[in-house]
CSV table of C-alpha atoms and ligand atoms in Angstrom, one decimal:
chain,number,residue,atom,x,y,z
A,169,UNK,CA,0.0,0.0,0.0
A,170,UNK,CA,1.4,3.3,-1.1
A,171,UNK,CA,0.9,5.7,2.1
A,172,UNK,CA,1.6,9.6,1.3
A,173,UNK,CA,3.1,11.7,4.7
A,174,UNK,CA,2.0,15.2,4.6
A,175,UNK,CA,4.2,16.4,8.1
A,176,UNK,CA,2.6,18.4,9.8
A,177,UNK,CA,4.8,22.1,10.5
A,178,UNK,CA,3.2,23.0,13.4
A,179,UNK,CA,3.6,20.3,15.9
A,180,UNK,CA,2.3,20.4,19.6
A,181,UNK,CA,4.5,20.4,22.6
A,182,UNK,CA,4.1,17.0,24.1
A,183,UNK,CA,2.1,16.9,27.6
A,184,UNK,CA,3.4,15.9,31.0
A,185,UNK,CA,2.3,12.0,31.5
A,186,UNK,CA,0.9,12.7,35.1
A,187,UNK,CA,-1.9,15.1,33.6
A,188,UNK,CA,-3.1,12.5,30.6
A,189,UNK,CA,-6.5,11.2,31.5
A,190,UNK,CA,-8.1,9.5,28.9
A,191,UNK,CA,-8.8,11.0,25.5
A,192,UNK,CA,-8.4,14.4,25.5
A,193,UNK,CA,-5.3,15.0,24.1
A,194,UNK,CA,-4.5,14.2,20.5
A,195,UNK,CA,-0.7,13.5,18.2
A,196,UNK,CA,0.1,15.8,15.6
A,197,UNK,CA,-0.9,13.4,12.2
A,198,UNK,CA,-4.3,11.2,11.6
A,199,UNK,CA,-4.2,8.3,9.1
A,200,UNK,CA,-6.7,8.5,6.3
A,201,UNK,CA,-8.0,6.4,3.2
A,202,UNK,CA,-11.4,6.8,1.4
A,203,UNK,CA,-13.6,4.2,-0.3
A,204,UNK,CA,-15.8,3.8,-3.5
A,205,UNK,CA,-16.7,0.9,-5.3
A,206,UNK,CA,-14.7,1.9,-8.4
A,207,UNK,CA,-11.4,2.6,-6.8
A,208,UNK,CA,-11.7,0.4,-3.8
A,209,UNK,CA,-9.3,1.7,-0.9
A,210,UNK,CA,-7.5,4.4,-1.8
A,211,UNK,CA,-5.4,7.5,-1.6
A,212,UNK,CA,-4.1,6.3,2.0
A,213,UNK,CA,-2.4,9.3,3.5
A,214,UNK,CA,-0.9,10.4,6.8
A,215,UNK,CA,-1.7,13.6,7.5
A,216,UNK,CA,-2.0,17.2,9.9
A,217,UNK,CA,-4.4,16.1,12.9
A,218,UNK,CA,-6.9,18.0,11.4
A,219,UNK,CA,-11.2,18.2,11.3
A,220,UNK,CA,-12.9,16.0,8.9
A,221,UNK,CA,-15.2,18.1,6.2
A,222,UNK,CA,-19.0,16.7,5.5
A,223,UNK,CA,-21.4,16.5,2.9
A,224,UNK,CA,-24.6,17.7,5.3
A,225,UNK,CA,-26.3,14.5,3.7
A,226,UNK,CA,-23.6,12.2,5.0
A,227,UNK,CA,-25.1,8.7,6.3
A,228,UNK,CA,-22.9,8.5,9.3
A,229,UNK,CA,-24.9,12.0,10.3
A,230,UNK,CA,-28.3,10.7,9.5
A,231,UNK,CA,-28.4,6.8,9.9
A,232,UNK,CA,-25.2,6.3,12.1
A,233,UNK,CA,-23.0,3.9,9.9
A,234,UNK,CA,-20.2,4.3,12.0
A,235,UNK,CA,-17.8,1.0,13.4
A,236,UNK,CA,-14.2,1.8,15.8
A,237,UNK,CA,-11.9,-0.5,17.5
A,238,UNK,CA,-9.9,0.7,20.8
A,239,UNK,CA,-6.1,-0.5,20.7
A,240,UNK,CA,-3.1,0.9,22.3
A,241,UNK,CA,0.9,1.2,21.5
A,242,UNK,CA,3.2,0.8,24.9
A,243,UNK,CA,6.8,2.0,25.4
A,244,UNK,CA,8.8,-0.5,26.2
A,245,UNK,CA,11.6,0.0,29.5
A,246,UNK,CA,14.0,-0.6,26.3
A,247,UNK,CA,12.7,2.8,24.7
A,248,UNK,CA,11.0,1.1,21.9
A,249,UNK,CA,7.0,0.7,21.0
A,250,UNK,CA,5.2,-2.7,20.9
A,251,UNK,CA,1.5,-3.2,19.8
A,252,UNK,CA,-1.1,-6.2,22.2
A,253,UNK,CA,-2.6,-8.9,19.4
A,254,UNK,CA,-2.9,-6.0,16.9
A,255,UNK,CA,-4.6,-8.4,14.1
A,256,UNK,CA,-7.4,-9.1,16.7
A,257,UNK,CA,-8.4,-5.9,16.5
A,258,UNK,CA,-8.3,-5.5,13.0
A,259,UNK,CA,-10.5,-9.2,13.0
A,260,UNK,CA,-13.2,-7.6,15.2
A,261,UNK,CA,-12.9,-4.7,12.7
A,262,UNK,CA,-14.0,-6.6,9.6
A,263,UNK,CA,-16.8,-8.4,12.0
A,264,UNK,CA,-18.3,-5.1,12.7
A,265,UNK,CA,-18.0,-3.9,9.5
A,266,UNK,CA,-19.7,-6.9,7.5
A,267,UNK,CA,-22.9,-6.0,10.0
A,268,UNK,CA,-23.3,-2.6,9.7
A,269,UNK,CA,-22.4,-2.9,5.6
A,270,UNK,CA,-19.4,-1.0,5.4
A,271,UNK,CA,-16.5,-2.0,3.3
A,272,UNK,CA,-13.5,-4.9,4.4
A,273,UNK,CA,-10.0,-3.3,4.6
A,274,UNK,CA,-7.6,-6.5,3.6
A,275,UNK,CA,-6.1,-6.9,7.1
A,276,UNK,CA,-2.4,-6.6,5.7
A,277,UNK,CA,-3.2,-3.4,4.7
A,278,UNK,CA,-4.8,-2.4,7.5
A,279,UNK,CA,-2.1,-3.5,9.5
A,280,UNK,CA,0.3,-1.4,7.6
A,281,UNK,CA,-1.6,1.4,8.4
A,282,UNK,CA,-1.5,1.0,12.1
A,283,UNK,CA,1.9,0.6,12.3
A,284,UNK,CA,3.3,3.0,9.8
A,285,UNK,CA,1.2,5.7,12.0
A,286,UNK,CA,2.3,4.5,15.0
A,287,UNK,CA,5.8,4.8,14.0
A,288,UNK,CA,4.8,8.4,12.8
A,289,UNK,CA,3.6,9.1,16.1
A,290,UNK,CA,6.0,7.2,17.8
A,291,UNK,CA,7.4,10.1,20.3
A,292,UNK,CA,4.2,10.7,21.2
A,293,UNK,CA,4.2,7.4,23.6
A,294,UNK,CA,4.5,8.2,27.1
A,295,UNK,CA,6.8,6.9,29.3
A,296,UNK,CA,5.5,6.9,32.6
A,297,UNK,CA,3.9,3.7,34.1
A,298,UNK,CA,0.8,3.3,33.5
A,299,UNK,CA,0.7,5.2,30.0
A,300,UNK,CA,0.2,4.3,27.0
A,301,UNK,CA,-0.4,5.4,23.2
A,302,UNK,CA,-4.2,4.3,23.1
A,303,UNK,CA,-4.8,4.3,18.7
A,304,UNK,CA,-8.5,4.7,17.6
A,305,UNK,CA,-9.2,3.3,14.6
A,306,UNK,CA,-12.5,4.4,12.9
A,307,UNK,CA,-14.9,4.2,9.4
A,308,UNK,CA,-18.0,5.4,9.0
A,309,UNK,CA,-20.2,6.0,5.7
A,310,UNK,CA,-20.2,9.2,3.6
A,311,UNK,CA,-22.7,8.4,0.8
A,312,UNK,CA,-23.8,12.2,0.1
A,313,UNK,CA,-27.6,11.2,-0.3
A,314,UNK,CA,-30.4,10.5,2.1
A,315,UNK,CA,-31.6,7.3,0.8
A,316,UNK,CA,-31.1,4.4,3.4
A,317,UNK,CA,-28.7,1.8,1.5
A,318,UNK,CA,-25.5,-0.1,2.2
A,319,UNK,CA,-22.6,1.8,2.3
A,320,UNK,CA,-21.0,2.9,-1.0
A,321,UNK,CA,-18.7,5.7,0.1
A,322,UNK,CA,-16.4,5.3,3.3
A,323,UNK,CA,-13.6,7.0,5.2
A,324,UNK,CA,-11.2,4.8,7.5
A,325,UNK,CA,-9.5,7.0,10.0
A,326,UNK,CA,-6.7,6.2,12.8
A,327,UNK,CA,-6.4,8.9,15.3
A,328,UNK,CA,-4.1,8.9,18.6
A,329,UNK,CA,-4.0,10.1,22.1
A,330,UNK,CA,-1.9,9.5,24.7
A,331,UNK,CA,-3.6,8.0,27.7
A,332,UNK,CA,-3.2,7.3,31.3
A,333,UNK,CA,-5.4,5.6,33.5
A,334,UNK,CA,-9.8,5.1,31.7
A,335,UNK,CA,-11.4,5.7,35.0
A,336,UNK,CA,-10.5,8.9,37.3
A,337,UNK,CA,-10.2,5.7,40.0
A,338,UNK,CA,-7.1,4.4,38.4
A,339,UNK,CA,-6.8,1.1,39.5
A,340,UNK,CA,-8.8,1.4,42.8
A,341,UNK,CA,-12.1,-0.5,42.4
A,342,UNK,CA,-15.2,1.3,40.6
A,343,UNK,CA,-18.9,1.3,41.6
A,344,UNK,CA,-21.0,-0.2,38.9
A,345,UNK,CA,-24.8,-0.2,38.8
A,346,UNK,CA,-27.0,-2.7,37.5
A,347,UNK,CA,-28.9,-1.1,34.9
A,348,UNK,CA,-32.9,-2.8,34.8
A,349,UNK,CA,-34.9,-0.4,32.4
A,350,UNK,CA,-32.7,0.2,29.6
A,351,UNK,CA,-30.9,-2.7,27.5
A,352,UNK,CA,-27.7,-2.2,25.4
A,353,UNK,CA,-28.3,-4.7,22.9
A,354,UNK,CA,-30.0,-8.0,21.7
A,355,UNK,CA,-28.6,-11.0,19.8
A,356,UNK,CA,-29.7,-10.6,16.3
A,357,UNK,CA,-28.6,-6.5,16.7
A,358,UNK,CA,-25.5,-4.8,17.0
A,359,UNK,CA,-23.7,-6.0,20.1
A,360,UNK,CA,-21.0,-8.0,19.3
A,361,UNK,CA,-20.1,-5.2,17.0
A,362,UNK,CA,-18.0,-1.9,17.8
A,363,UNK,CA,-20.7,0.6,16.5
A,364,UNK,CA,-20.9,4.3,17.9
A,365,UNK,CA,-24.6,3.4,17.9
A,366,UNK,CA,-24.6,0.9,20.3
A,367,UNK,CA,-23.0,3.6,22.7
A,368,UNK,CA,-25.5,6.6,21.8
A,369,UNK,CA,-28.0,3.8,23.4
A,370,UNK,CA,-26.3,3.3,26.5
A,371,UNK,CA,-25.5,7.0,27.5
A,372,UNK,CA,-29.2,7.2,28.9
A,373,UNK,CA,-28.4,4.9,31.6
A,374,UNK,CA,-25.1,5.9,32.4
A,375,UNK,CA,-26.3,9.4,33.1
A,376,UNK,CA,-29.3,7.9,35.4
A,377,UNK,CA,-26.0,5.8,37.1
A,378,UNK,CA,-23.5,9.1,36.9
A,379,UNK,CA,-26.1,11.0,39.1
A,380,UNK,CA,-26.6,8.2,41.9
A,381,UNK,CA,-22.8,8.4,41.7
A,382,UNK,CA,-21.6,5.1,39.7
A,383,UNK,CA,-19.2,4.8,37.1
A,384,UNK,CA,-20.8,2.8,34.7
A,385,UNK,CA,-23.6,0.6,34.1
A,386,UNK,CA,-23.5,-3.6,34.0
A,387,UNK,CA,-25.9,-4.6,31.8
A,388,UNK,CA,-28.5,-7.4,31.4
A,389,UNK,CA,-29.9,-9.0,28.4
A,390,UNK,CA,-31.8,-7.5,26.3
A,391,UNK,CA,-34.7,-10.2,26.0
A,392,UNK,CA,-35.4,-11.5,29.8
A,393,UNK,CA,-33.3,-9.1,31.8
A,394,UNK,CA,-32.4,-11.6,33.2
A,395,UNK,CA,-28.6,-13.1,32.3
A,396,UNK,CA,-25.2,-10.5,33.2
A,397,UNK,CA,-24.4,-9.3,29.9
A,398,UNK,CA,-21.0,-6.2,29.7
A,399,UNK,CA,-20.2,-3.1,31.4
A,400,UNK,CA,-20.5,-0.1,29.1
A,401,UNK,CA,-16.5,-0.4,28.3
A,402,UNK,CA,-15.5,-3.7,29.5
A,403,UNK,CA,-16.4,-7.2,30.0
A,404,UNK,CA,-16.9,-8.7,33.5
A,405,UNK,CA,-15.7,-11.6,35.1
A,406,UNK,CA,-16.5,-12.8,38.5
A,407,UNK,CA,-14.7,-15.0,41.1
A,408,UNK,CA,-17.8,-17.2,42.8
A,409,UNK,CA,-15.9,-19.2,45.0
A,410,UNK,CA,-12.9,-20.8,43.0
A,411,UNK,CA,-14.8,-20.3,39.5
A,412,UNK,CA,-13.9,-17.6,37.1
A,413,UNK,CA,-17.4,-16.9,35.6
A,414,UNK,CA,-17.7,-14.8,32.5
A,415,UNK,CA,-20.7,-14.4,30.7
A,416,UNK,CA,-21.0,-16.4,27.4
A,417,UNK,CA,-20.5,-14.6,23.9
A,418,UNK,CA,-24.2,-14.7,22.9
A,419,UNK,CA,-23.9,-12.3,20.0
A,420,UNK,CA,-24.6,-9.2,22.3
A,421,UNK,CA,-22.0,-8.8,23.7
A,422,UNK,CA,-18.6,-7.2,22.4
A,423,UNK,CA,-15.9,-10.0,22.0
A,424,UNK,CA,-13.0,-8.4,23.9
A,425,UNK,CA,-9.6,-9.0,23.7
A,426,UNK,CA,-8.7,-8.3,27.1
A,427,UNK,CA,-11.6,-10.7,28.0
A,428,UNK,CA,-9.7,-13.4,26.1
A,429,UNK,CA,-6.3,-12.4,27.0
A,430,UNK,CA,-7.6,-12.8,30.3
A,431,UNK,CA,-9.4,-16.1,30.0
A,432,UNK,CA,-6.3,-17.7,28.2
A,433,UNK,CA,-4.0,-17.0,31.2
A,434,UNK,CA,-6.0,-17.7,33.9
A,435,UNK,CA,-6.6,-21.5,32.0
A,436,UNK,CA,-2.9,-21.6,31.3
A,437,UNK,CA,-2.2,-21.1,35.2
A,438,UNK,CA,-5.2,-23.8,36.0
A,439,UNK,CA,-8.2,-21.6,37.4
A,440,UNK,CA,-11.3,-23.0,36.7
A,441,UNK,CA,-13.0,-20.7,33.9
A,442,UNK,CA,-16.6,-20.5,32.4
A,443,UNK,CA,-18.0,-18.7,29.9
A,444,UNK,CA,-21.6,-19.5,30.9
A,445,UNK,CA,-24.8,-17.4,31.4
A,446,UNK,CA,-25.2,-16.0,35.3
A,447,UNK,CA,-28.6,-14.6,36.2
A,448,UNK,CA,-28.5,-11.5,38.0
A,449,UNK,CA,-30.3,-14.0,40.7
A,450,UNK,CA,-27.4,-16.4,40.9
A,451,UNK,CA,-25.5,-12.9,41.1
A,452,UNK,CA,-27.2,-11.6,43.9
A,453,UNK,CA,-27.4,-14.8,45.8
A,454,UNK,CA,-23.5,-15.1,45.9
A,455,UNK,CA,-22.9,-11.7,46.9
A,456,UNK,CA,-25.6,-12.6,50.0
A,457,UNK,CA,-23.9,-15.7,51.3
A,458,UNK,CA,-20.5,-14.3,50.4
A,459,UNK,CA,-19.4,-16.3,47.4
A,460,UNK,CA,-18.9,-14.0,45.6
A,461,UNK,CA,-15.1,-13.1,46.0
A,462,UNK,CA,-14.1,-10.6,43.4
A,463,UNK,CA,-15.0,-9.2,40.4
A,464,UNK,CA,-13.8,-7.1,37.9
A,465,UNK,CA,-13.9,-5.5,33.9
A,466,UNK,CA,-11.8,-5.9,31.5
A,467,UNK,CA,-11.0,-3.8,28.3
A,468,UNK,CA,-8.0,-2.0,26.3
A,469,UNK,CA,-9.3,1.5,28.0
A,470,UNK,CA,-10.0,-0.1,31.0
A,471,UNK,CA,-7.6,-2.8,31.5
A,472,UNK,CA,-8.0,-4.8,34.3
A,473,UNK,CA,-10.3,-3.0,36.1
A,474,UNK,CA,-11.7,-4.0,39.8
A,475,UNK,CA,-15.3,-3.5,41.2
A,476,UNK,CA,-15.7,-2.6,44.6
A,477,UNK,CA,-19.2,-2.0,44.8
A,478,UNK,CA,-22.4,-3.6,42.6
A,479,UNK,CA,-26.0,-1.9,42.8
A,480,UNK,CA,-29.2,-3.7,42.2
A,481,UNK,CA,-32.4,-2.2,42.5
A,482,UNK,CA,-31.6,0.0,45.0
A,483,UNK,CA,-29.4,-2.6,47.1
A,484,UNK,CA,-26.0,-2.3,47.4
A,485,UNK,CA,-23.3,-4.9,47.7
A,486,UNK,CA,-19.7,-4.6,48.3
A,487,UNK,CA,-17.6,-6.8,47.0
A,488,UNK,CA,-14.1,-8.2,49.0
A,489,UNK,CA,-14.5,-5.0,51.5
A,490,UNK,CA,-14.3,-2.6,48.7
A,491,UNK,CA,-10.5,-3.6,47.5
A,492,UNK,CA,-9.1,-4.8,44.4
A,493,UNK,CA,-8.8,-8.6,45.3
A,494,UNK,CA,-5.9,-11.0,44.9
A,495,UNK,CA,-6.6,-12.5,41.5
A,496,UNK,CA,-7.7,-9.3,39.7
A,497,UNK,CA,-4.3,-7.7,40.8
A,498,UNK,CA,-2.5,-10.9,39.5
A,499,UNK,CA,-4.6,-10.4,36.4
A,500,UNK,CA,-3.9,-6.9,36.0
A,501,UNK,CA,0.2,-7.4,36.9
A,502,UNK,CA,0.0,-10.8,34.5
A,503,UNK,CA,-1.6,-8.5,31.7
A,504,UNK,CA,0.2,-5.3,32.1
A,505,UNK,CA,3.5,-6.8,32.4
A,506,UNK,CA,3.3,-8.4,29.3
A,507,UNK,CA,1.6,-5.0,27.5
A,508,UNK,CA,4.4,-3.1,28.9
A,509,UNK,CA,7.4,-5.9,28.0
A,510,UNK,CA,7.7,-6.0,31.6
A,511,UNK,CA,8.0,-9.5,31.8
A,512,UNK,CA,8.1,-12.1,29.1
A,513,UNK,CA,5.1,-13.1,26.6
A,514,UNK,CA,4.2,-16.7,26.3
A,515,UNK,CA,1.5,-16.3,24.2
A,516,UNK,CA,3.1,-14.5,21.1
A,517,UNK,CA,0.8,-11.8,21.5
A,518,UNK,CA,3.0,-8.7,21.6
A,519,UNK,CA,4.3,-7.2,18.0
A,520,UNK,CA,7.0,-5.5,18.1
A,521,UNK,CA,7.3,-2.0,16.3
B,1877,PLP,N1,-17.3,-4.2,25.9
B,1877,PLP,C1,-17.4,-2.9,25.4
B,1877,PLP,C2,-18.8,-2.5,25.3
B,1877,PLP,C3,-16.3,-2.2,25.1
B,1877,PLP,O1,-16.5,-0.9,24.5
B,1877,PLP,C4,-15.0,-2.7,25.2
B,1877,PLP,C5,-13.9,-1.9,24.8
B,1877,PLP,O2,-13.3,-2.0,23.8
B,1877,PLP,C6,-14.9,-4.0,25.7
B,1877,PLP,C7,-16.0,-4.7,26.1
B,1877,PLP,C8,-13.5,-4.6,25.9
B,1877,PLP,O3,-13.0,-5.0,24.7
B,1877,PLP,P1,-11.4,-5.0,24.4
B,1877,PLP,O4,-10.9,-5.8,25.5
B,1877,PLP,O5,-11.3,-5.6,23.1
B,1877,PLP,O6,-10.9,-3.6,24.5
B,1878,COI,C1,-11.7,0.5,24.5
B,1878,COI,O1,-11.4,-0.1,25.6
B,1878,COI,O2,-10.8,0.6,23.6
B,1878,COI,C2,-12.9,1.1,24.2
B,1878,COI,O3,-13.3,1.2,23.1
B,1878,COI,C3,-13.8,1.6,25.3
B,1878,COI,C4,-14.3,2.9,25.1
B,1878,COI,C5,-15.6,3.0,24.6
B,1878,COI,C6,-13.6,4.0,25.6
């Protein structure tokens, strides 16, 4: 793939890594390629971080064809940049983009793109512990007509911002509620998909949890309300007595891949893990009689993330006295280590810049 570099002259200064946050700050150049049927992918270019121009009638604006993924690029105690399981995200990618009709990228190319912009960007990766370079790859549709049809025009765009920790708790646990009215998604839908849409839906209850003064909302499924589904930017996983319980990929819920990072370590060291439906009931049940030992999200923005504190219709459990439990740290030491090249990868997940 021929990539054209447009530099951009007036670069920022870089920030201080203790005053990240999440998302706020952005690099200097954004990858971009467009697509029509004719010409397929084309004119890839890296260019000035810059806004992106719109036809009024674009379909993103009006009927929300819009797919991302949420990878990020860590400095290595070596100085250089490494990627975690880069092609899964580019997998999940093409998944979401087959369901909401918007064009395949061929992943080699969309691998090239990644990491040609990462090395652009590459100075832009923190240092600091706990940092990284979190990448947000994007597409939506641009067909500049109103009629409701598959995709026929697309943009793919790659932004970057340099990140420290998702949640303003860092890595102390989070209070999640249990969200009963609204529902995120249903299998046949969107959910196992990465679509801004499925995200406009959830905002509703996240507000309502916000204002009782919860970080995010745990959701159940969409048909019974009945089964633990996701967190609004993570999956869940739950230590009930010495099981690891996850709830089952049932098509809506998004596949992460921290959740199966996760799952293949803690088989490789011999826990006991399921990926099975849990009923809010079974749920509630454990956290009465105290099975219920830890529990905690998982995500790229969130990494390992613990919960300290689950509501359900107006009842509140703590869970492990409020503190990040013994596994979940492993998990998130396990995890991190090998994001940051701390320790060694077994798994051949980490590529190398
Ligand atoms: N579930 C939702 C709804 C998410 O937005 C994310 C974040 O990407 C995840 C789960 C975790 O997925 P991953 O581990 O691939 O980042
Ligand atoms: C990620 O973890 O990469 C996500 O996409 C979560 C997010 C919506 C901030």
């Amino acid at each position: 793939m021929n990539i054209r570099f447009e530099k951009n002259t007036a670069p920022k200064e870089k920030p201080q890594d203790n005053t990240l946050g999440f998302g706020k700050i952005f690099t200097d150049h954004m990858f971009m390629m467009n697509y029509d049927p004719e010409n397929g992918w084309h004119d890839a270019r890296i260019v000035p971080f810059q806004n992106i121009s719109l036809h009024p009638a674009a379909t993103v604006l009006h009927y929300g064809s819009e797919i991302f993924e949420g990878l990020k690029a860590y400095r290595r105690a070596d100085g250089g940049i490494q990627l975690f399981r880069p092609l899964e995200n580019i997998r999940r990618m093409n998944n979401s983009a087959e369901r909401l009709c918007l064009p395949q990228i061929p992943e080699k190319d969309a691998l090239e793109a990644l990491t040609t912009f990462v090395r652009t960007e590459a100075e832009w990766t923190p240092h600091s512990e706990g940092t990284s370079l979190y990448l947000r790859p994007f597409m939506f549709g641009n067909d500049e007509s109103l009629g409701v049809h598959t995709v026929h025009h697309a943009l793919f765009v790659i932004i970057a911002s340099p990140v420290g920790s998702y949640y303003a708790e860092g890595i102390n646990p989070v209070r999640i509620m249990i969200e009963d009215e609204d529902v995120r998604a249903v299998r046949g839908g969107t959910g196992y998909a990465k679509c801004g849409g499925n995200y406009a839906a959830s905002n509703r209850a996240g507000e309502r949890a916000a204002q009782k003064g919860y970080s995010q909302v745990l959701w159940l499924d969409g048909v019974e309300r009945k089964y633990i589904e996701e967190v609004g930017a993570m999956n869940v996983m739950f230590l009930i007595g010495d099981e690891v319980v996850t709830p089952k990929l049932t098509g809506s819920i998004l596949p992460g891949i921290t959740r199966k990072s996760c799952i293949e370590i803690l088989q490789k060291e011999g826990y006991k893990v399921s990926e099975r439906l849990l009923s809010v009931e079974e749920l509630s049940n454990a956290m009465k009689d105290g099975t219920l030992k830890e529990a905690w999200g998982c995500g790229t923005a969130a990494v390992v993330s613990p919960i300290g504190e689950l509501l359900y219709k107006d009842q509140k459990y703590i869970v492990n006295g409020g503190k990040i439990g013994k596994l979940t740290q492993h998990l998130y030491d396990t995890l991190t280590g090998i994001q940051w090249g701390k320790t060694a990868d077994p798994y051949g997940w980490i590529y190398k810049l």
